[in-house]
Amino acid sequence: GAGVSQTPSNKVTEKGKYVELRCDPISGHTALYWYRQSLGQGPEFLIYFQGTGAADDSGLPNDRFFAVRPEGSVSTLKIQRTERGDSAVYLCASSLSLADEQYFGPGTRLTVT
Amino acid sequence: AQRVTQPEKLLSVFKGAPVELKCNYSYSGSPELFWYVQYSRQRLQLLLRHISRESIKGFTADLNKGETSFHLKKPFAQEEDSAMYYCALSTDSNYQLIWGAGTKLIIKP
């Protein structure tokens, strides 16, 4: 079946612009996670959802970052006033429920110029 | 704070040789430990988790709470094992994964 998909695969934006990154989880998966991975490092947790609600958003670096999952399926990560330091690969994962295996998407490579 | 350390950025071994990828963690509670693998141009995928105690693709890992380690081992490396390997931890209070920086494994023919 279809795995986790993320769009766009690549995004180049100018400093100060707003971006949205989309994640389509595996159908039926109630938990959804966002991570970001900078070059040469492991993924870093941002936020996870159980259903529509953000169960843990402790990894969001500041209030420029926000994520939603209004219908408990697709999620959008929103970044306002982008900075060069936001450049990274943003990874989405989903799992059947919390504590189950996380399945990862291919990531969105964000470059802020 | 919880932390995962993978001391080797790069590990290169010959085909047929044993492989050990090191992972150490710091967490005072009961962690759950994972190994994820990323093959070239593919997405991250779970290799194994300590609670399942399975052997996947010939790899095993034992949680050593005394040494706070979860090293990944394989007795005979194969060329298709070349990949990035990440060790990750989740705690008994939430489900976010805390990751090491990864080890790039190269299997030489």
CSV table of C-alpha atoms in Angstrom, one decimal:
chain,number,residue,atom,x,y,z
A,1,GLY,CA,0.0,0.0,0.0
A,2,ALA,CA,0.9,3.7,-0.2
A,3,GLY,CA,3.5,4.9,2.4
A,4,VAL,CA,3.8,8.3,4.0
A,5,SER,CA,4.1,11.0,1.4
A,6,GLN,CA,5.4,14.5,1.7
A,7,THR,CA,5.1,17.5,-0.6
A,8,PRO,CA,7.0,19.3,-1.9
A,9,SER,CA,10.1,17.2,-2.1
A,10,ASN,CA,12.2,20.3,-2.4
A,11,LYS,CA,11.4,23.9,-1.4
A,12,VAL,CA,13.6,26.9,-1.9
A,13,THR,CA,12.5,30.1,-0.3
A,14,GLU,CA,13.9,33.5,0.5
A,15,LYS,CA,14.6,34.6,4.0
A,16,GLY,CA,11.5,36.1,5.7
A,17,LYS,CA,9.0,34.2,3.6
A,18,TYR,CA,6.3,31.8,4.8
A,19,VAL,CA,6.3,28.1,3.9
A,20,GLU,CA,3.9,25.2,4.3
A,21,LEU,CA,5.1,21.6,4.2
A,22,ARG,CA,2.5,18.8,3.8
A,23,CYS,CA,2.4,15.3,5.1
A,24,ASP,CA,0.0,12.5,4.0
A,25,PRO,CA,0.2,9.7,6.5
A,26,ILE,CA,-0.6,6.0,5.9
A,27,SER,CA,-4.4,5.6,5.9
A,28,GLY,CA,-5.7,4.6,9.3
A,29,HIS,CA,-2.6,5.8,11.2
A,30,THR,CA,-3.8,7.9,14.1
A,31,ALA,CA,-0.4,9.2,15.2
A,32,LEU,CA,1.7,11.6,13.2
A,33,TYR,CA,5.1,13.0,13.9
A,34,TRP,CA,7.3,15.8,12.5
A,35,TYR,CA,11.1,15.8,12.8
A,36,ARG,CA,13.8,17.9,11.1
A,37,GLN,CA,17.2,16.8,10.2
A,38,SER,CA,20.1,19.1,9.6
A,39,LEU,CA,23.1,18.1,7.6
A,40,GLY,CA,25.3,15.5,9.4
A,41,GLN,CA,22.9,15.1,12.3
A,42,GLY,CA,20.2,12.7,13.3
A,43,PRO,CA,16.5,13.8,13.2
A,44,GLU,CA,15.3,16.1,15.8
A,45,PHE,CA,11.8,15.8,17.2
A,46,LEU,CA,9.4,18.7,16.5
A,47,ILE,CA,5.8,17.7,17.3
A,48,TYR,CA,3.5,14.7,17.3
A,49,PHE,CA,-0.3,14.4,17.0
A,50,GLN,CA,-2.6,11.8,18.2
A,51,GLY,CA,-5.7,12.3,16.1
A,52,THR,CA,-6.3,15.9,15.5
A,53,GLY,CA,-4.6,17.2,18.6
A,54,ALA,CA,-1.0,18.0,19.2
A,55,ALA,CA,-0.1,15.6,22.0
A,56,ASP,CA,3.5,17.0,22.3
A,57,ASP,CA,4.8,20.1,20.7
A,58,SER,CA,7.8,20.5,22.9
A,59,GLY,CA,10.3,20.2,20.1
A,60,LEU,CA,9.0,23.2,18.1
A,61,PRO,CA,12.0,25.6,18.3
A,62,ASN,CA,10.0,28.9,18.5
A,63,ASP,CA,6.7,30.4,17.7
A,64,ARG,CA,7.5,30.8,14.0
A,65,PHE,CA,6.7,27.1,13.7
A,66,PHE,CA,3.2,25.7,13.9
A,67,ALA,CA,1.6,22.5,12.7
A,68,VAL,CA,-2.0,21.4,12.2
A,69,ARG,CA,-3.9,18.2,11.5
A,70,PRO,CA,-7.5,19.4,11.3
A,71,GLU,CA,-9.2,16.2,10.3
A,72,GLY,CA,-6.8,13.7,11.9
A,73,SER,CA,-5.1,12.7,8.6
A,74,VAL,CA,-3.1,15.2,6.5
A,75,SER,CA,-0.8,17.5,8.5
A,76,THR,CA,0.8,20.8,7.5
A,77,LEU,CA,3.9,22.2,9.1
A,78,LYS,CA,3.9,26.0,8.8
A,79,ILE,CA,7.0,28.2,9.2
A,80,GLN,CA,6.7,31.9,9.3
A,81,ARG,CA,9.4,34.5,8.6
A,82,THR,CA,11.9,31.8,7.5
A,83,GLU,CA,15.5,32.1,8.5
A,84,ARG,CA,18.6,30.5,7.0
A,85,GLY,CA,18.9,28.3,10.0
A,86,ASP,CA,15.6,26.7,9.2
A,87,SER,CA,17.3,25.0,6.2
A,88,ALA,CA,17.0,21.2,6.8
A,89,VAL,CA,15.2,18.1,5.7
A,90,TYR,CA,11.8,18.0,7.4
A,91,LEU,CA,10.6,14.4,8.0
A,92,CYS,CA,7.1,13.2,8.7
A,93,ALA,CA,6.3,9.8,10.2
A,94,SER,CA,3.0,8.1,11.1
A,95,SER,CA,2.1,5.1,13.2
A,96,LEU,CA,-1.0,3.0,13.8
A,97,SER,CA,-1.1,4.4,17.3
A,98,LEU,CA,1.4,5.9,19.7
A,99,ALA,CA,4.1,3.4,20.7
A,100,ASP,CA,3.7,1.5,17.4
A,101,GLU,CA,6.4,1.5,14.7
A,102,GLN,CA,6.9,4.8,13.0
A,103,TYR,CA,6.9,4.8,9.2
A,104,PHE,CA,8.8,7.7,7.6
A,105,GLY,CA,8.1,9.7,4.5
A,106,PRO,CA,10.9,10.8,2.1
A,107,GLY,CA,11.2,14.2,3.6
A,108,THR,CA,11.0,17.8,2.3
A,109,ARG,CA,14.3,19.5,1.8
A,110,LEU,CA,13.9,23.1,2.7
A,111,THR,CA,16.5,25.6,1.7
A,112,VAL,CA,16.2,29.2,2.9
A,113,THR,CA,18.4,31.6,0.8
B,1,ALA,CA,18.0,15.3,29.7
B,2,GLN,CA,17.8,12.2,27.5
B,3,ARG,CA,20.6,11.8,25.0
B,4,VAL,CA,21.8,9.2,22.4
B,5,THR,CA,25.4,9.0,21.4
B,6,GLN,CA,26.8,7.2,18.4
B,7,PRO,CA,30.6,7.7,18.7
B,8,GLU,CA,31.5,6.7,15.2
B,9,LYS,CA,30.5,8.9,12.3
B,10,LEU,CA,32.0,6.4,9.8
B,11,LEU,CA,32.7,2.7,10.1
B,12,SER,CA,34.3,0.8,7.2
B,13,VAL,CA,34.7,-3.0,7.3
B,14,PHE,CA,35.4,-5.7,4.7
B,15,LYS,CA,32.7,-8.0,3.5
B,16,GLY,CA,32.4,-11.0,5.7
B,17,ALA,CA,33.9,-9.3,8.7
B,18,PRO,CA,31.9,-8.7,11.9
B,19,VAL,CA,30.3,-5.4,12.4
B,20,GLU,CA,29.5,-3.5,15.6
B,21,LEU,CA,27.8,-0.1,15.6
B,22,LYS,CA,27.9,1.5,19.0
B,23,CYS,CA,25.1,3.3,20.7
B,24,ASN,CA,25.1,4.7,24.2
B,25,TYR,CA,22.2,6.5,25.8
B,26,SER,CA,21.5,8.6,28.9
B,27,TYR,CA,18.1,8.2,30.5
B,28,SER,CA,17.3,7.3,34.1
B,29,GLY,CA,14.0,5.6,33.5
B,30,SER,CA,13.1,2.6,31.3
B,31,PRO,CA,13.9,3.5,27.7
B,32,GLU,CA,12.8,1.8,24.5
B,33,LEU,CA,15.7,1.6,22.0
B,34,PHE,CA,15.5,1.4,18.3
B,35,TRP,CA,17.9,1.1,15.3
B,36,TYR,CA,16.8,2.7,12.1
B,37,VAL,CA,18.5,2.3,8.7
B,38,GLN,CA,18.6,4.6,5.7
B,39,TYR,CA,19.9,3.0,2.5
B,40,SER,CA,21.1,5.3,-0.3
B,41,ARG,CA,18.2,7.3,-1.8
B,42,GLN,CA,15.6,5.6,0.4
B,43,ARG,CA,13.6,6.7,3.4
B,44,LEU,CA,14.4,5.9,7.0
B,45,GLN,CA,13.1,2.5,8.1
B,46,LEU,CA,13.0,0.6,11.3
B,47,LEU,CA,15.6,-2.1,11.5
B,48,LEU,CA,14.8,-3.4,15.0
B,49,ARG,CA,13.6,-2.4,18.4
B,50,HIS,CA,14.8,-4.0,21.7
B,51,ILE,CA,11.4,-5.1,22.9
B,52,SER,CA,10.8,-7.3,19.9
B,53,ARG,CA,14.1,-9.1,20.4
B,54,GLU,CA,14.1,-10.1,16.8
B,55,SER,CA,17.0,-10.5,14.4
B,56,ILE,CA,16.5,-8.6,11.2
B,57,LYS,CA,18.8,-9.1,8.2
B,58,GLY,CA,21.2,-10.9,10.5
B,59,PHE,CA,21.5,-7.9,12.9
B,60,THR,CA,20.9,-8.1,16.6
B,61,ALA,CA,21.1,-5.6,19.4
B,62,ASP,CA,21.0,-6.2,23.2
B,63,LEU,CA,20.0,-3.5,25.6
B,64,ASN,CA,22.6,-3.3,28.4
B,65,LYS,CA,21.1,-1.2,31.1
B,66,GLY,CA,24.2,-1.4,33.2
B,67,GLU,CA,26.4,0.1,30.5
B,68,THR,CA,23.5,2.1,29.0
B,69,SER,CA,24.3,0.7,25.6
B,70,PHE,CA,22.4,-0.8,22.7
B,71,HIS,CA,25.1,-1.8,20.2
B,72,LEU,CA,24.1,-3.2,16.8
B,73,LYS,CA,26.0,-6.3,15.7
B,74,LYS,CA,26.2,-8.6,12.7
B,75,PRO,CA,28.6,-11.5,12.5
B,76,PHE,CA,29.3,-11.3,8.8
B,77,ALA,CA,28.8,-8.1,6.9
B,78,GLN,CA,27.4,-8.0,3.4
B,79,GLU,CA,27.8,-5.3,0.8
B,80,GLU,CA,24.1,-4.5,0.9
B,81,ASP,CA,24.5,-3.5,4.6
B,82,SER,CA,26.2,-0.3,3.5
B,83,ALA,CA,23.9,2.5,4.7
B,84,MET,CA,23.4,5.1,7.5
B,85,TYR,CA,22.4,3.7,10.8
B,86,TYR,CA,20.7,5.7,13.5
B,87,CYS,CA,20.1,4.7,17.1
B,88,ALA,CA,17.0,6.2,18.8
B,89,LEU,CA,15.3,6.2,22.1
B,90,SER,CA,11.9,6.8,23.4
B,91,THR,CA,11.1,7.3,27.1
B,92,ASP,CA,8.4,5.8,29.3
B,93,SER,CA,6.6,9.1,29.4
B,94,ASN,CA,6.2,10.1,25.8
B,95,TYR,CA,6.6,8.8,22.3
B,96,GLN,CA,8.9,11.2,20.6
B,97,LEU,CA,12.1,9.7,19.3
B,98,ILE,CA,15.5,11.0,20.5
B,99,TRP,CA,18.2,10.3,17.9
B,100,GLY,CA,21.9,9.8,17.7
B,101,ALA,CA,23.8,11.5,14.9
B,102,GLY,CA,24.2,8.4,12.9
B,103,THR,CA,27.0,6.1,11.7
B,104,LYS,CA,27.7,5.6,8.1
B,105,LEU,CA,28.6,2.0,7.5
B,106,ILE,CA,30.6,1.1,4.4
B,107,ILE,CA,31.2,-2.5,3.5
B,108,LYS,CA,34.2,-2.9,1.3
B,109,PRO,CA,34.2,-5.8,-1.2
